[in-house]
Amino acid sequence: VSKVSESFLSYVSPMGIYETLYAFQDAFGKTMGEMGTHPWSQGFPLTTQLPGGPEMPTNVYLDAEDLKYPKAWGLPALREAISSYYNHYYNAGIDCENVMVFSGGRPGLMAMLMFLQPDINIRIASTEYTPYYDMLHLLQRKYSLVDSHVDNHFFPSVLDYVNTGNFDRNLVMLSNPCNPTGVTRSGNELKELVEKASYGSFGLLIDEAYEL
Amino acid sequence: VSKVSESFLSYVSPMGIYETLYAFQDAFGKTMGEMGTHPWSQGFPLTTQLPGGPEMPTNVYLDAEDLKYPKAWGLPALREAISSYYNHYYNAGIDCENVMVFSGGRPGLMAMLMFLQPDINIRIASTEYTPYYDMLHLLQRKYSLVDSHVDNHFFPSVLDYVNTGNFDRNLVMLSNPCNPTGVTRSGNELKELVEKASYGSFGLLIDEAYEL
């Protein structure tokens, strides 16, 4: 921004996630995600075609219309396709007005947290994806930690999440599968979380990078 | 987020920019940017090939490598190309470490404002691009208005911008050309702004959608 002795910008340490990546590389002599490492829970999804899976796109065609600024309502056809998918496979009962598309998971989470009412407390596990804590600090959001450790197998229970202490309204925030623990909630476990943490004084913000 | 009677999200009015667009449509019976309207200053850049200009891209090719998560250091080749361009045409004396690429102007501005030291006051014209005020409010940033009105032809002087009142450190923030007034600073006018507002206790954040 300017050549001053005291910077205009706050120094922010590299995200904790990079410490994990560097520590992995130091310990194993390979970058996480390279052949032979387990890429699942650390942001290295496979980007090649799965056996029997759909073809991967190799080409995006553009015309002058596509190069305009996007409309505030996004791409209705895309939002329709997404809501139809969830209605067809999960009987979700949603329509395109329930769907927003962001340029990545983080912009979506940042938008949700930015527009959250100020009284709401975030319930977040102590072993969650480290950039979440950075976001909460940057946006000056209140949060309380849900204990996650060897003794509970890094798998806090639904009751742990909805144990709210002194806060009237709470938002449970988690990655699923959890990055970096790999802990995954699905089926009845996930259903219970949705039932206990999505109504009344609770909100639920789940960041799912994969369809489970 | 949840089905509660009192929403978890803060209500935010549509951006002022949409009021402008709707008012234009009401007044002229055409959407701003349609054939015959003046698209320059209101976010409707031409996206067709200019006479004698470079060909527009029609195609983006992708392989599995492109579909991976981006690296924290971005695309070094792209950042090199951008810094070389500014060195070649403007003798800017920068390298790729001075270049960051965002998924749009707004994410770039948001990042700058988010990491700004809390003591810094923003100097912003009273006729600036309305989403800037929304950003400043959402990020709880201090700002003071630089008067811009008929009498100064909506063209505050450099001295108006650096008239800082009670604040020790200030960041001058503007769009150039200004959206929506169309006021444009270039040549010596722009040079003076850079000289007066980029050093010592000043920072300068200029949002330029066009090369002038």
Coordinates of C-alpha atoms in Angstrom, one line a residue, chain A residues 16-154:
Chain A
G16 CA -1.7 -23.5 10.3
I17 CA -2.6 -25.8 7.4
Y18 CA 0.8 -24.9 5.8
E19 CA 2.6 -25.9 9.0
T20 CA 0.9 -29.3 8.6
L21 CA 1.9 -29.6 4.9
Y22 CA 5.5 -28.6 5.7
A23 CA 5.7 -31.0 8.7
F24 CA 4.4 -33.8 6.5
Q25 CA 7.0 -33.0 3.8
D26 CA 9.8 -33.0 6.5
A27 CA 8.6 -36.2 8.0
F28 CA 8.0 -38.3 4.9
G29 CA 10.1 -36.6 2.3
K30 CA 7.1 -36.2 0.0
T31 CA 4.5 -33.5 -0.5
M32 CA 1.1 -34.5 0.9
G33 CA -1.0 -35.5 -2.1
E34 CA 1.9 -37.1 -4.1
M35 CA 1.6 -40.7 -5.3
G36 CA 1.6 -43.0 -2.3
T37 CA 0.4 -40.5 0.2
H38 CA -3.2 -40.4 1.4
P39 CA -4.7 -37.4 -0.3
W40 CA -8.2 -37.6 1.1
S41 CA -8.6 -35.3 4.1
Q42 CA -6.0 -32.7 3.3
G43 CA -7.2 -30.7 0.4
F44 CA -5.8 -32.9 -2.4
P45 CA -8.8 -34.3 -4.1
L46 CA -8.2 -36.6 -7.1
T47 CA -8.7 -34.6 -10.3
T48 CA -8.4 -37.5 -12.7
Q49 CA -11.3 -39.5 -14.0
L50 CA -12.5 -42.2 -11.6
P51 CA -12.9 -45.7 -13.1
G52 CA -16.5 -45.8 -14.4
G53 CA -17.0 -42.1 -13.4
P54 CA -18.1 -39.2 -15.6
E55 CA -15.6 -37.8 -18.0
M56 CA -13.6 -34.8 -16.7
P57 CA -14.1 -31.5 -18.5
T58 CA -11.2 -30.6 -20.8
N59 CA -12.5 -27.4 -22.3
V60 CA -14.6 -24.4 -21.4
Y61 CA -16.1 -22.4 -24.3
L62 CA -16.6 -18.7 -23.8
D63 CA -18.4 -16.0 -25.7
A64 CA -18.8 -12.3 -25.2
E65 CA -21.8 -12.9 -23.0
D66 CA -19.8 -15.1 -20.6
L67 CA -17.2 -12.4 -20.2
K68 CA -19.7 -9.8 -18.8
Y69 CA -19.9 -9.2 -15.1
P70 CA -22.0 -11.9 -13.5
K71 CA -25.6 -11.0 -12.5
A72 CA -26.5 -10.6 -8.9
W73 CA -28.8 -13.7 -9.1
G74 CA -25.9 -15.8 -10.4
L75 CA -26.7 -18.5 -13.0
P76 CA -30.3 -19.6 -12.5
A77 CA -29.8 -22.7 -14.6
L78 CA -26.9 -23.8 -12.5
R79 CA -28.7 -23.1 -9.3
E80 CA -31.8 -25.1 -10.6
A81 CA -29.5 -28.0 -11.6
I82 CA -28.0 -28.1 -8.1
S83 CA -31.4 -27.9 -6.3
S84 CA -32.8 -30.6 -8.6
Y85 CA -29.9 -32.9 -7.9
Y86 CA -30.5 -32.6 -4.1
N87 CA -34.2 -33.1 -4.5
H88 CA -33.7 -36.1 -6.7
Y89 CA -31.1 -38.0 -4.7
Y90 CA -31.9 -36.7 -1.2
N91 CA -35.5 -35.6 -1.3
A92 CA -34.3 -32.3 0.1
G93 CA -37.4 -30.2 -0.8
I94 CA -35.4 -27.2 -1.8
D95 CA -35.5 -24.9 -4.8
C96 CA -32.9 -22.7 -6.5
E97 CA -33.6 -19.9 -4.1
N98 CA -31.9 -22.1 -1.4
V99 CA -28.7 -22.3 -3.5
M100 CA -25.8 -19.9 -3.7
V101 CA -22.7 -20.6 -5.6
F102 CA -19.3 -19.1 -4.5
S103 CA -15.8 -19.1 -6.0
G104 CA -14.7 -21.7 -3.4
G105 CA -15.6 -23.0 0.0
R106 CA -13.8 -20.2 1.8
P107 CA -15.7 -17.3 0.2
G108 CA -18.9 -19.1 1.1
L109 CA -18.0 -19.5 4.7
M110 CA -16.7 -16.0 5.0
A111 CA -20.0 -14.6 3.6
M112 CA -22.0 -16.7 6.1
L113 CA -19.9 -15.6 9.0
M114 CA -19.8 -12.0 7.9
F115 CA -23.6 -11.7 7.8
L116 CA -24.2 -13.7 11.0
Q117 CA -26.0 -11.8 13.7
P118 CA -23.5 -10.6 16.3
D119 CA -25.1 -12.4 19.3
I120 CA -24.5 -15.8 17.9
N121 CA -21.7 -18.0 19.3
I122 CA -19.9 -20.5 17.2
R123 CA -19.4 -24.1 18.4
I124 CA -16.3 -25.5 16.8
A125 CA -14.1 -28.5 17.6
S126 CA -10.6 -28.0 19.0
T127 CA -9.2 -30.1 16.1
E128 CA -11.1 -28.3 13.3
Y129 CA -9.6 -27.1 10.0
T130 CA -7.1 -24.4 11.2
P131 CA -8.2 -21.7 8.7
Y132 CA -11.6 -21.6 10.4
Y133 CA -10.1 -20.1 13.5
D134 CA -8.3 -17.5 11.4
M135 CA -11.6 -16.6 9.8
L136 CA -13.3 -16.3 13.2
H137 CA -10.5 -14.1 14.5
L138 CA -10.4 -11.8 11.4
L139 CA -14.2 -11.4 11.6
Q140 CA -14.1 -10.9 15.3
R141 CA -16.6 -13.7 16.0
K142 CA -17.3 -15.2 19.4
Y143 CA -16.6 -19.0 19.6
S144 CA -16.3 -21.7 22.1
L145 CA -14.3 -24.9 21.6
V146 CA -15.8 -28.4 21.6
D147 CA -13.2 -30.7 23.1
S148 CA -11.7 -33.1 20.6
H149 CA -8.8 -35.4 21.7
V150 CA -7.4 -38.9 21.8
D151 CA -9.9 -39.9 24.6
N152 CA -12.9 -39.2 22.4
H153 CA -11.1 -40.4 19.3
F154 CA -11.2 -36.8 17.9

